[in-house]
Amino acid sequence: MSEIGEREADLGFARLDLGRAARTGDPEVVFGAGKTPEQVVTALRRLAAAHPDRAVLATRLTPPMIALIRADLPAAEVDEVARTVTLGPPPAPVGAVAVVCAGTSDLPVARECATTVRVFGATPDLVVDVGVAGLHRLLAQRDRIAAADAVVAVAGMEAALPSVLGGLIGVPLIAVPTSVGYGWHLDGLTAFVGMLNSCAPGVVCVNVDNGFGAGVAAARIARTVHRSAAAGA
Amino acid sequence: MSEIGEREADLGFARLDLGRAARTGDPEVVFGAGKTPEQVVTALRRLAAAHPDRAVLATRLTPPMIALIRADLPAAEVDEVARTVTLGPPPAPVGAVAVVCAGTSDLPVARECATTVRVFGATPDLVVDVGVAGLHRLLAQRDRIAAADAVVAVAGMEAALPSVLGGLIGVPLIAVPTSVGYGWHLDGLTAFVGMLNSCAPGVVCVNVDNGFGAGVAAARIARTVHRSAAAGA
Amino acid sequence: MSEIGEREADLGFARLDLGRAARTGDPEVVFGAGKTPEQVVTALRRLAAAHPDRAVLATRLTPPMIALIRADLPAAEVDEVARTVTLGPPPAPVGAVAVVCAGTSDLPVARECATTVRVFGATPDLVVDVGVAGLHRLLAQRDRIAAADAVVAVAGMEAALPSVLGGLIGVPLIAVPTSVGYGWHLDGLTAFVGMLNSCAPGVVCVNVDNGFGAGVAAARIARTVHRSAAAGA
Amino acid sequence: MSEIGEREADLGFARLDLGRAARTGDPEVVFGAGKTPEQVVTALRRLAAAHPDRAVLATRLTPPMIALIRADLPAAEVDEVARTVTLGPPPAPVGAVAVVCAGTSDLPVARECATTVRVFGATPDLVVDVGVAGLHRLLAQRDRIAAADAVVAVAGMEAALPSVLGGLIGVPLIAVPTSVGYGWHLDGLTAFVGMLNSCAPGVVCVNVDNGFGAGVAAARIARTVHRSAAAGA
Amino acid sequence: MSEIGEREADLGFARLDLGRAARTGDPEVVFGAGKTPEQVVTALRRLAAAHPDRAVLATRLTPPMIALIRADLPAAEVDEVARTVTLGPPPAPVGAVAVVCAGTSDLPVARECATTVRVFGATPDLVVDVGVAGLHRLLAQRDRIAAADAVVAVAGMEAALPSVLGGLIGVPLIAVPTSVGYGWHLDGLTAFVGMLNSCAPGVVCVNVDNGFGAGVAAARIARTVHRSAAAGA
Amino acid sequence: MSEIGEREADLGFARLDLGRAARTGDPEVVFGAGKTPEQVVTALRRLAAAHPDRAVLATRLTPPMIALIRADLPAAEVDEVARTVTLGPPPAPVGAVAVVCAGTSDLPVARECATTVRVFGATPDLVVDVGVAGLHRLLAQRDRIAAADAVVAVAGMEAALPSVLGGLIGVPLIAVPTSVGYGWHLDGLTAFVGMLNSCAPGVVCVNVDNGFGAGVAAARIARTVHRSAAAGA
Amino acid sequence: MSEIGEREADLGFARLDLGRAARTGDPEVVFGAGKTPEQVVTALRRLAAAHPDRAVLATRLTPPMIALIRADLPAAEVDEVARTVTLGPPPAPVGAVAVVCAGTSDLPVARECATTVRVFGATPDLVVDVGVAGLHRLLAQRDRIAAADAVVAVAGMEAALPSVLGGLIGVPLIAVPTSVGYGWHLDGLTAFVGMLNSCAPGVVCVNVDNGFGAGVAAARIARTVHRSAAAGA
Amino acid sequence: MSEIGEREADLGFARLDLGRAARTGDPEVVFGAGKTPEQVVTALRRLAAAHPDRAVLATRLTPPMIALIRADLPAAEVDEVARTVTLGPPPAPVGAVAVVCAGTSDLPVARECATTVRVFGATPDLVVDVGVAGLHRLLAQRDRIAAADAVVAVAGMEAALPSVLGGLIGVPLIAVPTSVGYGWHLDGLTAFVGMLNSCAPGVVCVNVDNGFGAGVAAARIARTVHRSAAAGA
């Protein structure tokens, strides 16, 4: 079992997976939902100690969690809109990810994604409010988006953005549905099924509001591209 | 009750609503699903007799129904793709309806719509295969579409077409979701919820694959516009 | 791209689509949900500056948004029931829209619709509490409703109103389901699927509680009818 | 346990509940779905033997079941539209049930209901094709319907019929949704949820296409009314 | 239209259907949800004035509504558990309705039902906590339940109660699902679909938590039985 | 990894898990759905060769699969109702499992379960047609059922059987919903959610129609009980 | 009826099933949801009096219930995380149940399960945070888990844990889905359907977050095994 | 608009998007569903003529389509299991994609994916039958999978495979749910929501059975990596 056997830290309420970075290239992340503020701080501190040279990340934080982090971990960098905290220096970025969002209401998800991209080792480029009802706004940003190594398209409502983008560029494209709508939208299910049924080939999808998951996937693509390029030199 | 009291024809299996044209401007339509071929022919013949100056319409016909109609009502005009039959002369058209469809697979629904538009008194203009994954195809047809009095947008999959169209034109716009997809699409529900959640304001919607309903609504808008214009002269 | 290229205003958190009125006939609308009160005020002020001769509209406002608007934009007209604000003079109305609602509980949606109709350039006529369980109430208002250029039917529960109306009149008819019920109604889904499956032909539908969308569609129909009539003179 | 202990007939594949008539007033019914034709015939024959003075009923029969019944039980009365068979003399009817259906496509369910009403001891009165899109058809039959002891309203699509009826009469009213529609209707769910959310008070409901269940309930109401009247004399 | 034309009272926010008692035998009821406390009081007072000899009913009341009713209508009788208010003398009861509930958590719905039964003219008999997991509790009450003219079975969770009852008695039986469960139960949908699929023939159903609707239906059955009996004498 | 490393047989289209019996006590089973008849025969033959002293099982077989098995593996024992095949001698049974089914239509699932119980090493006792609408049938079998080491309750429709059983006995109880109903039942979902929400504590559940899964679980409980008893001696 | 007839305690709002322990081996449990704090205390006290030698259990308690219990029943043992209370001495445990949970967020459900296991007579062994994304954590605990008489696997999100466990061990395995996720998970439905569709044979399931139900089932299996072993000696 | 204006081929029933390769790097693909065999052949021939140096692909083909293709386009390469056809030489592959599938029943989807990967310019490596119920099978292939530039995990049932894989490797990972199950699985929805809720970070998803979409996304990642490496040299 040596090839998957790993060091772990038993915190009583959790077993931190300290070997994950060796296995997958990135440390474990603290998912705030359902934990106490104290558990979040303990986990962040322990992960940071195990990865002194890498930023560690916590997501889905509530205001009490953020307050305790600010008190106990003053070095942490907080993004209240994205509800994320990072602790430690981000890796030197390799590759770029365009994080494109359809409307202002999608910003919290887009920023969770951008922060994740940075922690997972790539450079995010946030392009906001380019929904398809004003097509010229998107077309004007097309070359900027096409220059990225991976693209994340964040949209609610009918979520047409990734389909239109997918017909304009050939860059790997990850769609994030958001729980934004004007009536019956089942907390984002409508955006989600729209993305799943995109008529543009090759659009892949994460769960509703899961900017974190999209950020991980996009950063891995982007950094692989550039590490390969470097290695190929 | 004289204001809503109406003549009716009791066929035993059905009571034809012969007063509907006086009340709403259009005769009743024969909905084939769940009827026998003989019932369809009887209803069509009786409606045509009551409306000698207007085409009457039957929709959702099965092959056996179409076969019997061809044998018994040779004057009927059949569209096998749309699964419709019309009997009698269409009204002189007033106004135009653009029927726009995203892909080839949406054609049966779009043609049911176009035939309905013609029977309900307007001129359909069918614009095919202008899905948003090849945006230039849609943009090239924009002025042609914007010239119509009402627009019907027919699309399956993620159904982004009406959102993009709704940002490009101000003409009344009716969206028809179709049960076309590449996986889990719940028989068109995905297209449907996408249309419902369109980010473009003013998009209205009919049920999945209901080209007939969209055609009725669009024709009523188109002919009202032009009859008003004529009356205003 | 000149035919769709547009002026835009980059607010940092949003790109206002200042060219929308030129493209579709109506300025962009501020959708309050998910924004901060400050963002709503900024967007309203900027839109009003760009459209000095047209009312601009904000919908789905929360009490804090309304409070800030009252403080910062004293000229704004607030409807607390409809949760809307308008700023600037409404256009001279052309055409009339009957906004018919089944019960008292449907009033907020009906008023959001009526306000939208006025901002988008037509005259709303609000007919309240004419649900089908007391059929005489609806029949007594029939001629008044039939005189409109477009009709919006707002109803919750089983949403039978548009089906009954659709059999009585031939005016274009838009149905708005509301999230009102007496048990399991999935936040209006039941009203919604009832409207979608209306046995009256030509009924079109918007999302649950979306009085705004129905108002946009109805106003466009109504004003087109009368502008055409004027043009035809 | 003697008060609920019962005679039963063990057929190997089934235990016929021969005491049900003593307990509830009516014999067990053979539900065809999922049985073999031989099992249906055996069960029918055994039930008929146990209840020589009462008709017994089988529902949801397939063509092979009907063929075998015709061969083996020539005295059986078959209704192919309703997919039912009765064997033995129906009870002398007491009370009347109006079975009202909205459209021709609802006839199979309405006839399953009418047959059940007769077997369970009341007189059915079938009123067909009185959907609300032609309101005069329903109003013309109102007094006839109001004269019944119980009413069953059978409708698909948006299923507005029971709501309108429920506002016109005070007779106990049972709604049966049918799996008839013009697009997305989830096999009758839409009609069903419409009936459940009826704005008319006191509407009760059975499962989709369950004419049998509605017939049992309606017959029990009707015959109780008249037996009580007789007993009261 | 004289046969359905009715007197009505236009309250501005509502049109009271004052002719409903003549048409259906019972006055309109005030449904509190979505109204203001003032609207509820106004409607109750106006209905009571129009029906001086009959109790009128309001359901789904919030605490502020109840407070205002206590202040403004001191003669009103309040049931806080059922969230109902009655005003005026109940009719002399004819017939009895057993209201049977499975567990303590179902009591609010059962009491809304019992109050409705009394206002609509029959005598309720409330039998509590006889769920099927302790079968002897139900069997011990069987004869008491079987003596009623109609039975209402109120149950949440898997809602087996009406199926078991339906096999023990032949009295008309109305099932009310409640939104009570121990995990995923979709706000009562699970109880509801269980009741709909009851293996006992003739079980009819109302919407989740709709004790009111079941009470109306049951009272109508019960009083018809006894009025007929009296008339038959 | 030696503790989970296992022998496997690479068939090209599949890797048989030949070490599963060592790991879990039972060999792999051939799940027919989605395979070709040839693949089923190949897999069965290879599994039988690897487990000469144990019966191997195939489930969810189509008629062409059964035909090929009869031709190529004449020693196989076929159950056409259960759609299963077993090859080789069943283990000596230890412990008993009562497989109780509500209606005749549930028999195929109950027999798939009973066969699985036998192949997995316990003795099945099949008790048929004891649905709760005829409660005496179930009560008469109560002691027989209570004598088993584990009970499987198979039921469709509202699936009340496990709740009633769960209140009568304390034996471990596994519920299997079946896709049997009289209208809208979503292919067994209704039975399933009923079982999930059982008011009797300790009822556990498998997927719709999954007699196999219930059989595995029940057999494991039953044989453990008796092997422990033997070991304890 | 003597074999199922039972003593009961009528509390007015409830009929306690005091005979349940004789029938099923365990006393009734107080389910807090939907009760008042006073009803919970009364029921607990009455049950404890009837079972002086057995712990009685209350679940799904709210903070006000817990506060009143602490004041009125100081001997009660409270677990605030699990939201449970026990009163009286637990039975001497026979057999062991491993309660395995995937993540820290699943702890409340896992502890409700562990407490239930102890009250129902077995020894719980809680194994936390062994989700499949860090497979080594689970593999390291495998032998400990395999040593139990029954296993409960508690997991949210995609709920892969029982499938992986089910391939590693042959012990009876009960899966509990939890309402933990990172986006659209329908309050645990996603975990739930994953468990239902487990590719590992013999996995059985309870409702979302129903640690109590899983605990009852697991304890019954575990104690039966060991009582049989003792009896077999 | 020159930057997105494109050549197109109007086939009457479709407008081929001949400029897509220039825009996105890959030619349009023929989606068979809903087309006639003649339309498929015409579209394939026209696309192949426009891209003489690249293979073109058709997916979701029916047997009649395949028969006509074999007759009219003998150079086409057919995969009947995957239901795909390719015409013309595949591009020289750059980069590798591991296509991993959980069970034999998932093979058709996995092969559609593998063919797409090859047509879109990378080398597929198909790893079959490594479901998590036999974990050793997956662990034995881990290094082979980790060596790819992108991984596609194809699984039905509970779809645990991507979660387990996602904890073992850091390569970009795309999950494809399949409509394979043993009961209620809503045509793959269960696998799909499992993948969406994966506890392993960075898993992205396509629609049910959409091997094509996953193949496009994976090939784009793989070939970008290696083209970048080459360019970087």
PDB file of N, CA and C in Angstrom, chain C residues 164-198:
ATOM      1  N   VAL C 164     -59.753  29.382 -19.080  1.00  0.00           N
ATOM      2  CA  VAL C 164     -61.120  29.858 -19.233  1.00  0.00           C
ATOM      3  C   VAL C 164     -61.137  31.138 -20.067  1.00  0.00           C
ATOM      4  N   LEU C 165     -60.225  32.044 -19.770  1.00  0.00           N
ATOM      5  CA  LEU C 165     -60.127  33.291 -20.556  1.00  0.00           C
ATOM      6  C   LEU C 165     -59.823  32.989 -22.023  1.00  0.00           C
ATOM      7  N   GLY C 166     -58.908  32.042 -22.246  1.00  0.00           N
ATOM      8  CA  GLY C 166     -58.499  31.729 -23.613  1.00  0.00           C
ATOM      9  C   GLY C 166     -59.629  31.169 -24.454  1.00  0.00           C
ATOM     10  N   GLY C 167     -60.645  30.649 -23.825  1.00  0.00           N
ATOM     11  CA  GLY C 167     -61.807  30.179 -24.578  1.00  0.00           C
ATOM     12  C   GLY C 167     -62.832  31.274 -24.803  1.00  0.00           C
ATOM     13  N   LEU C 168     -62.661  32.394 -24.130  1.00  0.00           N
ATOM     14  CA  LEU C 168     -63.658  33.474 -24.218  1.00  0.00           C
ATOM     15  C   LEU C 168     -63.213  34.616 -25.119  1.00  0.00           C
ATOM     16  N   ILE C 169     -61.900  34.782 -25.326  1.00  0.00           N
ATOM     17  CA  ILE C 169     -61.417  35.912 -26.106  1.00  0.00           C
ATOM     18  C   ILE C 169     -60.327  35.463 -27.057  1.00  0.00           C
ATOM     19  N   GLY C 170     -60.035  36.283 -28.084  1.00  0.00           N
ATOM     20  CA  GLY C 170     -58.990  35.954 -29.052  1.00  0.00           C
ATOM     21  C   GLY C 170     -57.792  36.895 -28.974  1.00  0.00           C
ATOM     22  N   VAL C 171     -57.753  37.742 -27.980  1.00  0.00           N
ATOM     23  CA  VAL C 171     -56.645  38.676 -27.791  1.00  0.00           C
ATOM     24  C   VAL C 171     -55.397  37.902 -27.352  1.00  0.00           C
ATOM     25  N   PRO C 172     -54.196  38.320 -27.814  1.00  0.00           N
ATOM     26  CA  PRO C 172     -52.978  37.641 -27.325  1.00  0.00           C
ATOM     27  C   PRO C 172     -52.957  37.605 -25.792  1.00  0.00           C
ATOM     28  N   LEU C 173     -52.629  36.445 -25.265  1.00  0.00           N
ATOM     29  CA  LEU C 173     -52.830  36.172 -23.842  1.00  0.00           C
ATOM     30  C   LEU C 173     -51.561  35.578 -23.225  1.00  0.00           C
ATOM     31  N   ILE C 174     -51.037  36.247 -22.222  1.00  0.00           N
ATOM     32  CA  ILE C 174     -49.812  35.811 -21.533  1.00  0.00           C
ATOM     33  C   ILE C 174     -50.172  35.400 -20.112  1.00  0.00           C
ATOM     34  N   ALA C 175     -49.759  34.201 -19.706  1.00  0.00           N
ATOM     35  CA  ALA C 175     -50.098  33.698 -18.379  1.00  0.00           C
ATOM     36  C   ALA C 175     -48.911  33.809 -17.440  1.00  0.00           C
ATOM     37  N   VAL C 176     -49.161  34.259 -16.206  1.00  0.00           N
ATOM     38  CA  VAL C 176     -48.119  34.333 -15.174  1.00  0.00           C
ATOM     39  C   VAL C 176     -48.525  33.468 -13.990  1.00  0.00           C
ATOM     40  N   PRO C 177     -47.833  32.378 -13.763  1.00  0.00           N
ATOM     41  CA  PRO C 177     -48.125  31.578 -12.568  1.00  0.00           C
ATOM     42  C   PRO C 177     -47.581  32.267 -11.324  1.00  0.00           C
ATOM     43  N   THR C 178     -48.264  32.111 -10.203  1.00  0.00           N
ATOM     44  CA  THR C 178     -47.746  32.678  -8.954  1.00  0.00           C
ATOM     45  C   THR C 178     -47.544  31.579  -7.927  1.00  0.00           C
ATOM     46  N   SER C 179     -46.662  31.879  -6.986  1.00  0.00           N
ATOM     47  CA  SER C 179     -46.319  30.881  -5.962  1.00  0.00           C
ATOM     48  C   SER C 179     -47.311  30.953  -4.800  1.00  0.00           C
ATOM     49  N   VAL C 180     -48.582  30.848  -5.113  1.00  0.00           N
ATOM     50  CA  VAL C 180     -49.641  30.884  -4.111  1.00  0.00           C
ATOM     51  C   VAL C 180     -50.367  29.542  -4.139  1.00  0.00           C
ATOM     52  N   GLY C 181     -50.561  28.937  -2.963  1.00  0.00           N
ATOM     53  CA  GLY C 181     -51.229  27.642  -2.951  1.00  0.00           C
ATOM     54  C   GLY C 181     -51.686  27.269  -1.556  1.00  0.00           C
ATOM     55  N   TYR C 182     -52.245  26.058  -1.400  1.00  0.00           N
ATOM     56  CA  TYR C 182     -52.793  25.611  -0.126  1.00  0.00           C
ATOM     57  C   TYR C 182     -52.187  24.286   0.263  1.00  0.00           C
ATOM     58  N   GLY C 183     -50.909  24.118   0.042  1.00  0.00           N
ATOM     59  CA  GLY C 183     -50.269  22.854   0.376  1.00  0.00           C
ATOM     60  C   GLY C 183     -49.102  22.680  -0.565  1.00  0.00           C
ATOM     61  N   TRP C 184     -48.948  21.525  -1.076  1.00  0.00           N
ATOM     62  CA  TRP C 184     -47.818  21.218  -1.918  1.00  0.00           C
ATOM     63  C   TRP C 184     -48.016  21.885  -3.273  1.00  0.00           C
ATOM     64  N   HIS C 185     -47.211  22.894  -3.570  1.00  0.00           N
ATOM     65  CA  HIS C 185     -47.330  23.533  -4.879  1.00  0.00           C
ATOM     66  C   HIS C 185     -45.964  23.890  -5.423  1.00  0.00           C
ATOM     67  N   LEU C 186     -44.930  23.385  -4.780  1.00  0.00           N
ATOM     68  CA  LEU C 186     -43.575  23.552  -5.284  1.00  0.00           C
ATOM     69  C   LEU C 186     -43.291  24.984  -5.698  1.00  0.00           C
ATOM     70  N   ASP C 187     -43.666  25.934  -4.840  1.00  0.00           N
ATOM     71  CA  ASP C 187     -43.375  27.341  -5.118  1.00  0.00           C
ATOM     72  C   ASP C 187     -43.914  27.817  -6.454  1.00  0.00           C
ATOM     73  N   GLY C 188     -45.057  27.331  -6.823  1.00  0.00           N
ATOM     74  CA  GLY C 188     -45.699  27.839  -8.036  1.00  0.00           C
ATOM     75  C   GLY C 188     -45.563  26.938  -9.238  1.00  0.00           C
ATOM     76  N   LEU C 189     -44.795  25.892  -9.098  1.00  0.00           N
ATOM     77  CA  LEU C 189     -44.647  24.978 -10.226  1.00  0.00           C
ATOM     78  C   LEU C 189     -46.003  24.437 -10.674  1.00  0.00           C
ATOM     79  N   THR C 190     -46.886  24.204  -9.723  1.00  0.00           N
ATOM     80  CA  THR C 190     -48.169  23.610 -10.097  1.00  0.00           C
ATOM     81  C   THR C 190     -48.972  24.577 -10.963  1.00  0.00           C
ATOM     82  N   ALA C 191     -48.981  25.849 -10.585  1.00  0.00           N
ATOM     83  CA  ALA C 191     -49.683  26.819 -11.412  1.00  0.00           C
ATOM     84  C   ALA C 191     -49.031  26.879 -12.782  1.00  0.00           C
ATOM     85  N   PHE C 192     -47.760  26.803 -12.756  1.00  0.00           N
ATOM     86  CA  PHE C 192     -46.991  26.935 -13.975  1.00  0.00           C
ATOM     87  C   PHE C 192     -47.265  25.797 -14.965  1.00  0.00           C
ATOM     88  N   VAL C 193     -47.198  24.574 -14.491  1.00  0.00           N
ATOM     89  CA  VAL C 193     -47.436  23.472 -15.427  1.00  0.00           C
ATOM     90  C   VAL C 193     -48.893  23.460 -15.876  1.00  0.00           C
ATOM     91  N   GLY C 194     -49.770  23.940 -15.036  1.00  0.00           N
ATOM     92  CA  GLY C 194     -51.165  24.061 -15.481  1.00  0.00           C
ATOM     93  C   GLY C 194     -51.274  25.020 -16.650  1.00  0.00           C
ATOM     94  N   MET C 195     -50.624  26.143 -16.553  1.00  0.00           N
ATOM     95  CA  MET C 195     -50.687  27.119 -17.640  1.00  0.00           C
ATOM     96  C   MET C 195     -50.062  26.575 -18.911  1.00  0.00           C
ATOM     97  N   LEU C 196     -48.957  25.895 -18.758  1.00  0.00           N
ATOM     98  CA  LEU C 196     -48.281  25.305 -19.907  1.00  0.00           C
ATOM     99  C   LEU C 196     -49.143  24.301 -20.624  1.00  0.00           C
ATOM    100  N   ASN C 197     -49.993  23.623 -19.902  1.00  0.00           N
ATOM    101  CA  ASN C 197     -50.825  22.579 -20.480  1.00  0.00           C
ATOM    102  C   ASN C 197     -52.232  23.087 -20.745  1.00  0.00           C
ATOM    103  N   SER C 198     -52.382  24.392 -20.834  1.00  0.00           N
ATOM    104  CA  SER C 198     -53.714  24.957 -21.041  1.00  0.00           C
ATOM    105  C   SER C 198     -54.387  24.342 -22.270  1.00  0.00           C
TER     106      SER C 198
END
